[in-house]
Short mmCIF file of C-alpha atoms in Angstrom, two decimals:
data_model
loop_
_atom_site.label_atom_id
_atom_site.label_comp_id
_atom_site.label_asym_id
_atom_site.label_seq_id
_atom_site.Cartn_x
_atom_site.Cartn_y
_atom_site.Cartn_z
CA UNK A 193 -64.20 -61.41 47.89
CA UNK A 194 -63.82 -58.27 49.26
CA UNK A 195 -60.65 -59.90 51.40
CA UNK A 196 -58.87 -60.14 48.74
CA UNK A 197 -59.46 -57.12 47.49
CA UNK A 198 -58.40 -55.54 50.63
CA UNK A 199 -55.25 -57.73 50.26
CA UNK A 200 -54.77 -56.44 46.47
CA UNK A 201 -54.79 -52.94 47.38
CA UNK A 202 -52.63 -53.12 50.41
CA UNK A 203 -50.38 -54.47 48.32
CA UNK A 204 -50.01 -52.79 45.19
CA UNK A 205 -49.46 -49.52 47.98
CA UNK A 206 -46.64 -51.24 49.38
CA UNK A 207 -45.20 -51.62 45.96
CA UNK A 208 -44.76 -47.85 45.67
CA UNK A 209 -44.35 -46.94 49.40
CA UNK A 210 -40.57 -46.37 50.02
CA UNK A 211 -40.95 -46.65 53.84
CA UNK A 212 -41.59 -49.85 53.49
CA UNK A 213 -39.71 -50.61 50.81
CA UNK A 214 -36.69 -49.30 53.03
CA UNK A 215 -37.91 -51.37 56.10
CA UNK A 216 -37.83 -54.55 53.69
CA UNK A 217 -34.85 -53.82 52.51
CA UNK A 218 -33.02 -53.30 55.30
CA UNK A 219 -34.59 -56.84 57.21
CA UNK A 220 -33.61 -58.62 54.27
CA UNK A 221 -30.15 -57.40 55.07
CA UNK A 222 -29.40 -57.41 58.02
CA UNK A 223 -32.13 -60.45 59.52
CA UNK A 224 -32.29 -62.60 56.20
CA UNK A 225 -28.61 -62.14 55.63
CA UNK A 226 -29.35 -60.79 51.40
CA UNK A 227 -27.85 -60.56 49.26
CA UNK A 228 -26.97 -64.59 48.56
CA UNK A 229 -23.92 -65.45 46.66
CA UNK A 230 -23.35 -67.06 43.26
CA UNK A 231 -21.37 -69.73 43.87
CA UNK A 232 -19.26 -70.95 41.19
CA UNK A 233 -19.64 -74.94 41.55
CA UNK A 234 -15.66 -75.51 40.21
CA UNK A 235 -15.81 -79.93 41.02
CA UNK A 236 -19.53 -80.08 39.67
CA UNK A 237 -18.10 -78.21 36.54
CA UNK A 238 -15.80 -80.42 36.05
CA UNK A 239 -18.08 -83.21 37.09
CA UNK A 240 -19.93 -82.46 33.53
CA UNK A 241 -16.76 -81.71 31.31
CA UNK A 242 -16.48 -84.42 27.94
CA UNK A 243 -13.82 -86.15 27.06
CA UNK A 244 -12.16 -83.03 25.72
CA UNK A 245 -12.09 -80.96 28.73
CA UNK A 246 -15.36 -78.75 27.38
CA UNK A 247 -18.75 -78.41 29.23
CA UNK A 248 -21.23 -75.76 30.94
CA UNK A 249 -19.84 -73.90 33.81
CA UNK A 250 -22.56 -74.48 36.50
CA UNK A 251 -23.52 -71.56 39.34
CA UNK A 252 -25.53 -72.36 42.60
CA UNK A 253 -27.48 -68.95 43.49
CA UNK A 254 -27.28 -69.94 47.45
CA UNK A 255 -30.52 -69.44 48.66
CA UNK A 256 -29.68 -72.23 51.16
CA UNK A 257 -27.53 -69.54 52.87
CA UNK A 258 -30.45 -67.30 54.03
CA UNK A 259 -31.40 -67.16 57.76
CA UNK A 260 -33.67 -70.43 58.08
CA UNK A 261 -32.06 -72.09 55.22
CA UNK A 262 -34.00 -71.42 52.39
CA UNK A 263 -36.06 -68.96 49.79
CA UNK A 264 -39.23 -69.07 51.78
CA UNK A 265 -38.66 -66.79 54.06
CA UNK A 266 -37.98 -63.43 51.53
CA UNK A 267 -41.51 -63.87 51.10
CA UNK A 268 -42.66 -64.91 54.76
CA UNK A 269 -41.12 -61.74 56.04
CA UNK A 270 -42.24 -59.60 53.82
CA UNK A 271 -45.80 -60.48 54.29
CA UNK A 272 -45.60 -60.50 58.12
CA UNK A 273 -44.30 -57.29 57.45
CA UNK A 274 -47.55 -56.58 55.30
CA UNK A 275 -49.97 -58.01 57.69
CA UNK A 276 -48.75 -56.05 60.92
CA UNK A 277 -49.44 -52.63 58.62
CA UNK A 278 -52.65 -53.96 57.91
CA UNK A 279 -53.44 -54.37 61.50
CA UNK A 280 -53.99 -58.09 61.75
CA UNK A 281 -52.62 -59.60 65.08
CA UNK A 282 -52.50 -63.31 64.18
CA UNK A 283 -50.91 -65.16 61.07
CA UNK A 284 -52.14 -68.41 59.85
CA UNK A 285 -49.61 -70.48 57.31
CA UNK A 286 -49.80 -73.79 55.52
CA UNK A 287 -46.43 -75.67 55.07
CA UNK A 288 -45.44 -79.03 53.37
CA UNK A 289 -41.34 -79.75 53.75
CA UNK A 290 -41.78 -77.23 56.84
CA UNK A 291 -39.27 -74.57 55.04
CA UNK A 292 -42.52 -72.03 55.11
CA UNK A 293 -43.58 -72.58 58.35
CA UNK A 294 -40.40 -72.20 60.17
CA UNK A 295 -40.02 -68.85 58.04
CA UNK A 296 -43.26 -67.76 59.18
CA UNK A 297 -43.00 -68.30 62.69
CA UNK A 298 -39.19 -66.93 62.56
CA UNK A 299 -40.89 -63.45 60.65
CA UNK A 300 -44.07 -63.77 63.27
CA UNK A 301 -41.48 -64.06 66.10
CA UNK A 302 -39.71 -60.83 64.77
CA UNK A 303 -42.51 -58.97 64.42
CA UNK A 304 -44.71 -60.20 67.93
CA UNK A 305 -47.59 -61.89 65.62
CA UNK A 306 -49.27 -64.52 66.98
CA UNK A 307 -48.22 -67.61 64.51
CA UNK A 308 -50.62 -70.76 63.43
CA UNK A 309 -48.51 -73.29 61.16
CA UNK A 310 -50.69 -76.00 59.71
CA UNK A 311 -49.06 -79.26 58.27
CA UNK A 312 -50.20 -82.57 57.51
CA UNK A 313 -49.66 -85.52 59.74
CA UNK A 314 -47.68 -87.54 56.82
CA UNK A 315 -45.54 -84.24 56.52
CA UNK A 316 -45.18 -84.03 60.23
CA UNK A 317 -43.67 -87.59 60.33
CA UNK A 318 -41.07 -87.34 57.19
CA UNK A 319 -40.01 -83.26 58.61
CA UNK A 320 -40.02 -83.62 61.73
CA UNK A 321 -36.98 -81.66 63.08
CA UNK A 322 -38.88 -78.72 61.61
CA UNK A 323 -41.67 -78.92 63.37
CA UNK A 324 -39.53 -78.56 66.21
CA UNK A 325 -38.22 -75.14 64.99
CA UNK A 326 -41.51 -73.78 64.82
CA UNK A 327 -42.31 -74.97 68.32
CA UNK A 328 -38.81 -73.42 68.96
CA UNK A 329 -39.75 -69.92 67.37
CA UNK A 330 -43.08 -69.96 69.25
CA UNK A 331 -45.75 -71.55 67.01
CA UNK A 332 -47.89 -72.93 69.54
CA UNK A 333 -47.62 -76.89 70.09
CA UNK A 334 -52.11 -76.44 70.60
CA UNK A 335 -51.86 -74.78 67.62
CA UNK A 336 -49.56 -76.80 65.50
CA UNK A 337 -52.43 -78.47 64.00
CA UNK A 338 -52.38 -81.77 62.42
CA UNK A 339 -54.66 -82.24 59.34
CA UNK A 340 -56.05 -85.46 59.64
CA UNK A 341 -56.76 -87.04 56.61
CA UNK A 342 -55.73 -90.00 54.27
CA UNK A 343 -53.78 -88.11 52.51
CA UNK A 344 -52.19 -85.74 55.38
CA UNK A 345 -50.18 -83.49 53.32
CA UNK A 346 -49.53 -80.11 51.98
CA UNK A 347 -53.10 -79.56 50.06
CA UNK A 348 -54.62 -81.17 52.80
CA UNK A 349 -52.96 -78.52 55.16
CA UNK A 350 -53.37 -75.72 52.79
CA UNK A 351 -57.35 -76.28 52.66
CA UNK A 352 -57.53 -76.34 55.86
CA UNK A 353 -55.27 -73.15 56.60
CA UNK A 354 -57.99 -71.18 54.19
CA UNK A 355 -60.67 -72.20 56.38
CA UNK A 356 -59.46 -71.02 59.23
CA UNK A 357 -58.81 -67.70 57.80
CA UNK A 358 -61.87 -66.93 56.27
CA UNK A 359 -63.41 -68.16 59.94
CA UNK A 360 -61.12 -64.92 61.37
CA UNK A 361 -61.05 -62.17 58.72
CA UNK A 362 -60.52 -59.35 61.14
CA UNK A 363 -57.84 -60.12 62.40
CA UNK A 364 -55.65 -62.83 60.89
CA UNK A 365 -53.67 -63.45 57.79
CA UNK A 366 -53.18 -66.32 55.20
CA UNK A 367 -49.62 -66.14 54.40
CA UNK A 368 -49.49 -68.08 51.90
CA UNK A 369 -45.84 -69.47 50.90
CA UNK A 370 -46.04 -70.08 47.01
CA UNK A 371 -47.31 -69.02 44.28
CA UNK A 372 -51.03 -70.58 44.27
CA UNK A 373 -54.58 -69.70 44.99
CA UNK A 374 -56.67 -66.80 44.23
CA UNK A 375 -55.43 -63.65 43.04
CA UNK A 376 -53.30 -61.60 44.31
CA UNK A 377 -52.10 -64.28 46.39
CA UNK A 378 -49.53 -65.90 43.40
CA UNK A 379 -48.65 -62.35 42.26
CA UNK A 380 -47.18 -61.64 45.82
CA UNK A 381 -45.26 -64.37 46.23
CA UNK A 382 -44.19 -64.30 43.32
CA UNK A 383 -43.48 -59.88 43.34
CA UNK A 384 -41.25 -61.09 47.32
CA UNK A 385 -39.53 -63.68 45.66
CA UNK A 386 -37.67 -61.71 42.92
CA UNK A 387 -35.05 -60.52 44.46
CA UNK A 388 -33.55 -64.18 43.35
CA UNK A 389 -33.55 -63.32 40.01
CA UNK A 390 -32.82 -59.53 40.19
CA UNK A 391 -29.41 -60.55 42.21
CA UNK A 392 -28.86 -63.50 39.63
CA UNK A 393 -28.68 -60.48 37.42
CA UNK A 394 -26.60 -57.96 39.10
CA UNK A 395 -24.19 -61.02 40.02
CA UNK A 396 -23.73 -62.59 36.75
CA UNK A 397 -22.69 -59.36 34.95
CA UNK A 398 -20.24 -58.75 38.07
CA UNK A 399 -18.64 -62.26 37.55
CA UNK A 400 -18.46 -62.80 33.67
CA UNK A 401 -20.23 -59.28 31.98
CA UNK A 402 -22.96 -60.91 30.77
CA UNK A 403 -26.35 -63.19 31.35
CA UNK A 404 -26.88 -66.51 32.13
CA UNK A 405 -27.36 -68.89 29.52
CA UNK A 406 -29.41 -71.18 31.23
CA UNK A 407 -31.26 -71.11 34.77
CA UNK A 408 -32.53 -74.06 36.34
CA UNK A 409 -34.97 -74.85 39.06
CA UNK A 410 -37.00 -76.80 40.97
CA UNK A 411 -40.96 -76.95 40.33
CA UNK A 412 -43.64 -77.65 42.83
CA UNK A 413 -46.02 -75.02 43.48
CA UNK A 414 -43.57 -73.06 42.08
CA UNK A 415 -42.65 -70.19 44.36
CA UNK A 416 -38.45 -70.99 43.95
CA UNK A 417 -38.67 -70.93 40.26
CA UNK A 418 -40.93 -67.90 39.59
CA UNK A 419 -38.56 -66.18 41.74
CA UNK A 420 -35.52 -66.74 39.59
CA UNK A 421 -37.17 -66.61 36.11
CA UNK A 422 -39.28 -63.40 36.54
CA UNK A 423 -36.70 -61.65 36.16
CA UNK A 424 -35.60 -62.87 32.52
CA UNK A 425 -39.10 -63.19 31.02
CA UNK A 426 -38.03 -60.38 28.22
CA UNK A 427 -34.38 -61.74 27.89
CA UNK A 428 -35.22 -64.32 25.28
CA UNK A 429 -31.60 -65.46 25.05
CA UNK A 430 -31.74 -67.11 28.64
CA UNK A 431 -33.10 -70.93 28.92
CA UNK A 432 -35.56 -71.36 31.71
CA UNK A 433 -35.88 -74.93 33.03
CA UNK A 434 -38.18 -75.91 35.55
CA UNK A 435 -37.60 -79.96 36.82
CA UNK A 436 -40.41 -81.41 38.61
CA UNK A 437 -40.83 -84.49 40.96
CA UNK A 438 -41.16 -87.51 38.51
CA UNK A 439 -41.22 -89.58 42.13
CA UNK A 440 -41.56 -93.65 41.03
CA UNK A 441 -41.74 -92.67 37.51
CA UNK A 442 -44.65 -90.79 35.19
CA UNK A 443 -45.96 -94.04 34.39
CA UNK A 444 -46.28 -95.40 37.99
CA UNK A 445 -48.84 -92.51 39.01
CA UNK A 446 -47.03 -91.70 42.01
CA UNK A 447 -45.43 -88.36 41.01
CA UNK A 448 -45.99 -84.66 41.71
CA UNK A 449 -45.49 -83.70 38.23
CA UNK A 450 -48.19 -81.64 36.73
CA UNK A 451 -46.98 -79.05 34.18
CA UNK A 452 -45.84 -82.96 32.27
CA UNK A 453 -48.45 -84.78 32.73
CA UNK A 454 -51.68 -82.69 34.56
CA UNK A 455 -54.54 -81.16 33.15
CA UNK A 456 -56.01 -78.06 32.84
CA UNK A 457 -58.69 -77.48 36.35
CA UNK A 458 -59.46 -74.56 39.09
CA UNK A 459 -57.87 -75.78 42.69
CA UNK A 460 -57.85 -73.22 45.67
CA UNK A 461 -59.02 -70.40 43.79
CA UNK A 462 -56.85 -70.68 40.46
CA UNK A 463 -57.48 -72.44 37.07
CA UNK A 464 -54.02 -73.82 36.69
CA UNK A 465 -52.41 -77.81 35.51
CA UNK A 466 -53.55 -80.23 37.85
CA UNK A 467 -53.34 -83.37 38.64
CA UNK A 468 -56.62 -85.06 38.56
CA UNK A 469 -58.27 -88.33 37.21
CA UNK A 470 -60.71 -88.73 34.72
CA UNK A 471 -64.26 -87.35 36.80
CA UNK A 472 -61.59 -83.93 37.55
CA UNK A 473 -60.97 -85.53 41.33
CA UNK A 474 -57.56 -84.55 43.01
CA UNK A 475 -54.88 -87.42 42.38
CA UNK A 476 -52.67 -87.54 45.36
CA UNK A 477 -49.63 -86.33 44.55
CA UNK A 478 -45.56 -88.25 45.60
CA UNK A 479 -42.50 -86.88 45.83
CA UNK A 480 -39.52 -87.48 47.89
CA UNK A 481 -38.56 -84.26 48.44
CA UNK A 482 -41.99 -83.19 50.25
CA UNK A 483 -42.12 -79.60 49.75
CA UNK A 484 -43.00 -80.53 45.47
CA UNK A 485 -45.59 -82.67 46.94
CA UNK A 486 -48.41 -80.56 45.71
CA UNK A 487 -51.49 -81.64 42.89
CA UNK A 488 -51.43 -78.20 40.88
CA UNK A 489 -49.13 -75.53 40.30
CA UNK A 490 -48.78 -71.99 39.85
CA UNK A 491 -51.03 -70.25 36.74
CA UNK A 492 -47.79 -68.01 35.83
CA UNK A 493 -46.04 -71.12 35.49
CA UNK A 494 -48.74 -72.80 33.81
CA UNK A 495 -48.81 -69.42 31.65
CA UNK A 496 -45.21 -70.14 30.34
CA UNK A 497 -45.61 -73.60 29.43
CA UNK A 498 -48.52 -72.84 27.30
CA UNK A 499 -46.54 -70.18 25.31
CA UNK A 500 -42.96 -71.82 25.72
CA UNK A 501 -41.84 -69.26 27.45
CA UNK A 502 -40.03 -72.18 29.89
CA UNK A 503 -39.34 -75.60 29.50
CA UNK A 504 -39.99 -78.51 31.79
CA UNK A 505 -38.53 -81.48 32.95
CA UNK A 506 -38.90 -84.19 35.45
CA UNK A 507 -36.32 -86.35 37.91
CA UNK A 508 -37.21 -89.71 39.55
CA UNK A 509 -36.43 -89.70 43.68
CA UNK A 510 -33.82 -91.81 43.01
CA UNK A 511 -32.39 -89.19 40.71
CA UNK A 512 -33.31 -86.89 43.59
CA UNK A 513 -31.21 -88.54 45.69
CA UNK A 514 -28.28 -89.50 44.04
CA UNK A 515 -27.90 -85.65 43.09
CA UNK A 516 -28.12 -84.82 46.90
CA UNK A 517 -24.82 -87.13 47.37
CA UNK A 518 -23.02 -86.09 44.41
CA UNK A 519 -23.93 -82.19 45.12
CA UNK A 520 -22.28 -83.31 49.14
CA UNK A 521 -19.22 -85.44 47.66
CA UNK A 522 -18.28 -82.85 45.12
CA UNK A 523 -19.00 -78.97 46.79
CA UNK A 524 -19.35 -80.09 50.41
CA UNK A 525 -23.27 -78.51 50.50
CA UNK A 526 -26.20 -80.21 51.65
CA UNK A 527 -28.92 -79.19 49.07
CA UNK A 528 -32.50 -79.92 50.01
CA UNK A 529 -33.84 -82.46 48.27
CA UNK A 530 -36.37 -80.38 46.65
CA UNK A 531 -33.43 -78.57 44.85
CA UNK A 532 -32.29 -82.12 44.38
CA UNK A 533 -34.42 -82.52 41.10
CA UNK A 534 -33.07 -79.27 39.61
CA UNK A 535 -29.37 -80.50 40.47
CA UNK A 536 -30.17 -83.92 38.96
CA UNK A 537 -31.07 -82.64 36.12
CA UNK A 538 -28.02 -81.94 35.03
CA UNK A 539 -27.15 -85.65 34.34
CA UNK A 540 -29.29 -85.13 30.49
CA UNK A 541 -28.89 -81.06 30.24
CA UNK A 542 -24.99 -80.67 30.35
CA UNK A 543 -23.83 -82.97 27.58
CA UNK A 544 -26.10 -81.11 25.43
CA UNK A 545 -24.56 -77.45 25.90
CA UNK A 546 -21.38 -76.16 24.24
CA UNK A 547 -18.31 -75.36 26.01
CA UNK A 548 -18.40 -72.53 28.45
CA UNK A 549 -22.45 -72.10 28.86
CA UNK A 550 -23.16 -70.45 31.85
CA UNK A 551 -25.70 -72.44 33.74
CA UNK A 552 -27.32 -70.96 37.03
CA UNK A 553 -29.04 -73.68 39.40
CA UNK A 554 -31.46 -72.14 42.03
CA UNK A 555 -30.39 -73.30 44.99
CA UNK A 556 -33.77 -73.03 46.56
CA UNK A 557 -32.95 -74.54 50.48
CA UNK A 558 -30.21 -76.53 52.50
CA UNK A 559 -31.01 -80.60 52.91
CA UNK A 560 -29.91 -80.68 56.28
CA UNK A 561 -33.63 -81.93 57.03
CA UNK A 562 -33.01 -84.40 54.48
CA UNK A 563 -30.04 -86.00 55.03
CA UNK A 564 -31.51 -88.84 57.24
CA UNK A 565 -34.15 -90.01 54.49
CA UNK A 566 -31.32 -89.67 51.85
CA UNK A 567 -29.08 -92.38 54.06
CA UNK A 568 -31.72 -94.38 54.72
CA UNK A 569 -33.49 -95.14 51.68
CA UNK A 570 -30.27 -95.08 49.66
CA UNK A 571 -28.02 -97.33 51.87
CA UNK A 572 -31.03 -99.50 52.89
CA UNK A 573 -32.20 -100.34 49.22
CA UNK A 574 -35.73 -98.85 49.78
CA UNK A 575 -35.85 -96.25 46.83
#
C-alpha cells in the first residue's frame, strides 16, 4: 500500500534527522518526565530471599512514573510528533486498558491534532476512569466511539480504527500503540519504545557496573516488552522473559496467551502466533488485566520464540492479582495489573536464581485504574 510506504519512508528520515531527534528528546524530558528510574525493590528482595538469606536482587524500571502513567505514551508522542511533520491534521488510535488512548489524546492535545480514540464497549465498562481522561484531554465524547460487537474489545476496536483510516488517508493517522499490524507499523513502536531498554542499560552499569541478569516483562501485543529487550538482543548473557495472561488457566480457553499456546496465522496485516480454533477463526481472547487482552502478538516477538532468543511464561488473574497486593503491601506502588503478570512471576523464577542475580522487572504502567477490580474480585471471592 502505498500508505505505508509513505509511512516507511517518513520514518526511516526521522531516524537520521537530528531536528527531530532533538525535538523528541527534549519532549520526552521535559513533558514525559524521561529518563525513569531503576528502582531497587529492597522488601520484594527480601520477599524472595531462602532460608539462608540468598536470592535475586529485583529492579522495577518505573515506567509507571511517566506523565500519564505508563510506557505508551514514548511512543504516542513520538508519532503525533511524526504525523504533524507529515501534515496530517487528525489522529485516529485504538486502545484496550485505555493507557494508549489517554497518551494519544495527551500527545494530540500537545500538539493541536484533532484526536479519535476507539475502544470497545466491554473495555469501556472495566476502564472506565480512562475514558474520562481522554474526554478530559479533548477526545471528543461523538467521537469516542464504541465498537459494538460481541466481543467489544481491543481487536474489535483496533479493526475498526484501520477502517476509519484507510476511509481518510489524506489527512489522518493510525497511531497505532503496539507492536502489531503491517509493516512498518511494529518496527516503530517498537524503534519509540527503546529508550526502556537503552536507560535499563545506562542505569544498571551506573548502579552495580554491569548488566542485568535477567529482565522480565509483561506480554500482550507486546509493545512493553520489545521495548526493554531490544536493547539486549546481542548480549546473550541477559535472560529475557516475557509472562503472558494465562487468565482462568491454559486449559480453560479463556486466556490471552498466544506465544504458549497459539498458532502460527496473518491478523491485521502480520503473520504472527495467534489464537485461533481449528477452521483459523479468531478465539476471543481473557485477561484480567485488559490491555494483554489481544488474540495475536507481535512477529518480533514471535521471531524470538522461534529461535529462543526469549523465553515465555504465563500467570493466572489470580496470580495477577495477588502480585498487585503484594507489589502495594511490600514497595507502596500500585502496578497495573498488566505488569501484574510479570511481577507474579516471580513466585516460580526467584527460587531458581543464585544469590545476588540482578533481575530487572519492566514496570510497564501504574494500577491506579485497577485497584477497584483488584478489591473487588479478591475480597468478594469472584476470581
Amino acid at each position: 500500500m502505498s500508505c505505508l510506504s509513505q509511512l516507511e519512508a517518513e520514518f526511516n528520515l526521522v531516524l537520521n534527522d537530528i531536528d527531530f531527534q532533538t525535538e523528541l528528546a527534549i519532549a520526552l524530558r521535559d513533558y514525559v518526565g524521561r529518563e525513569t528510574p531503576m528502582y531497587y525493590a529492597e522488601r520484594l528482595t527480601k520477599h524472595y530471599k531462602n532460608v539462608n538469606g540468598e536470592g535475586p536482587e529485583i529492579y522495577l524500571k518505573r515506567e509507571d512514573l511517566n506523565h500519564v502513567g505508563a510506557h505508551k505514551i514514548n511512543n504516542a508522542l513520538a508519532q503525533a510528533m511524526l504525523a504533524k511533520r507529515m501534515g496530517r491534521t487528525s489522529i485516529v488510535a485504538a486502545t484496550g486498558a485505555g493507557q494508549h488512548g489517554v497518551a494519544t489524546a495527551a500527545a494530540c492535545a500537545k500538539l493541536a491534532l484533532d484526536c479519535t480514540i476507539i475502544m470497545g464497549t466491554r473495555d469501556m465498562e472495566r476502564q472506565s476512569s480512562n475514558v474520562t481522561l481522554m474526554k478530559l484531554l479533548g477526545a471528543k465524547e461523538n467521537k469516542l466511539v464504541q465498537v459494538k460487537s460481541v466481543d467489544g474489545n481491543f481487536k474489535d476496536a483496533t479493526s475498526e480504527a484501520i477502517r476509519e483510516w484507510v476511509g481518510n488517508l489524506e489527512t489522518s493517522y493510525y497511531l497505532t500503540g503496539t507492536v502489531v499490524g503491517p509493516h512498518p507499523c511494529p518496527t516503530m513502536v517498537r524503534e519509540f519504545q527503546s529508550i526502556i531498554g537503552k536507560e535499563t542499560r545506562k542505569q544498571a552499569t551506573e548502579k552495580w557496573g554491569g548488566k542485568p541478569d535477567v529482565i522480565v516483562a509483561c506480554v500482550g501485543s507486546g509493545s512493553n516488552a520489545l521495548g526493554i529487550f531490544h536493547e539486549f538482543l546481542k548480549d546473550d548473557d541477559v535472560r529475557l522473559i516475557g509472562v503472558e495472561a494465562a487468565g482462568f488457566g491454559l486449559d480453560s480457553g479463556k486466556h490471552s496467551a498466544t506465544l504458549t499456546a497459539g498458532e502460527v496465522g496473518v491478523y491485521h496485516g502480520a503473520m504472527s502466533y495467534l489464537l485461533q480454533d481449528e477452521e483459523g477463526q479468531i478465539v476471543p481472547p481473557h485477561s484480567i488485566g485488559v490491555g494483554l487482552e489481544y488474540p495475536g502478538v507481535g512477529p518480533e516477538l514471535s521471531f524470538l520464540k522461534e529461535t529462543g532468543r526469549a523465553e515465555f511464561y504465563t500467570a493466572t488473574d489470580q496470580e495477577a492479582m495477588d502480585a498487585y497486593e503484594r507489589l502495594c503491601r511490600l514497595e507502596g506502588i500500585f502496578p497495573a495489573l498488566e505488569t501484574s503478570h510479570a511481577l507474579a512471576f516471580l513466585e516460580k523464577l526467584c527460587p531458581t536464581l543464585p544469590d545476588g542475580t540482578k533481575v530487572v522487572v519492566n514496570c510497564s504502567g501504574r494500577g491506579d485504574k485497577d485497584a477497584e477490580t483488584v478489591f473487588r474480585l479478591k475480597h468478594n471471592n469472584l476470581a
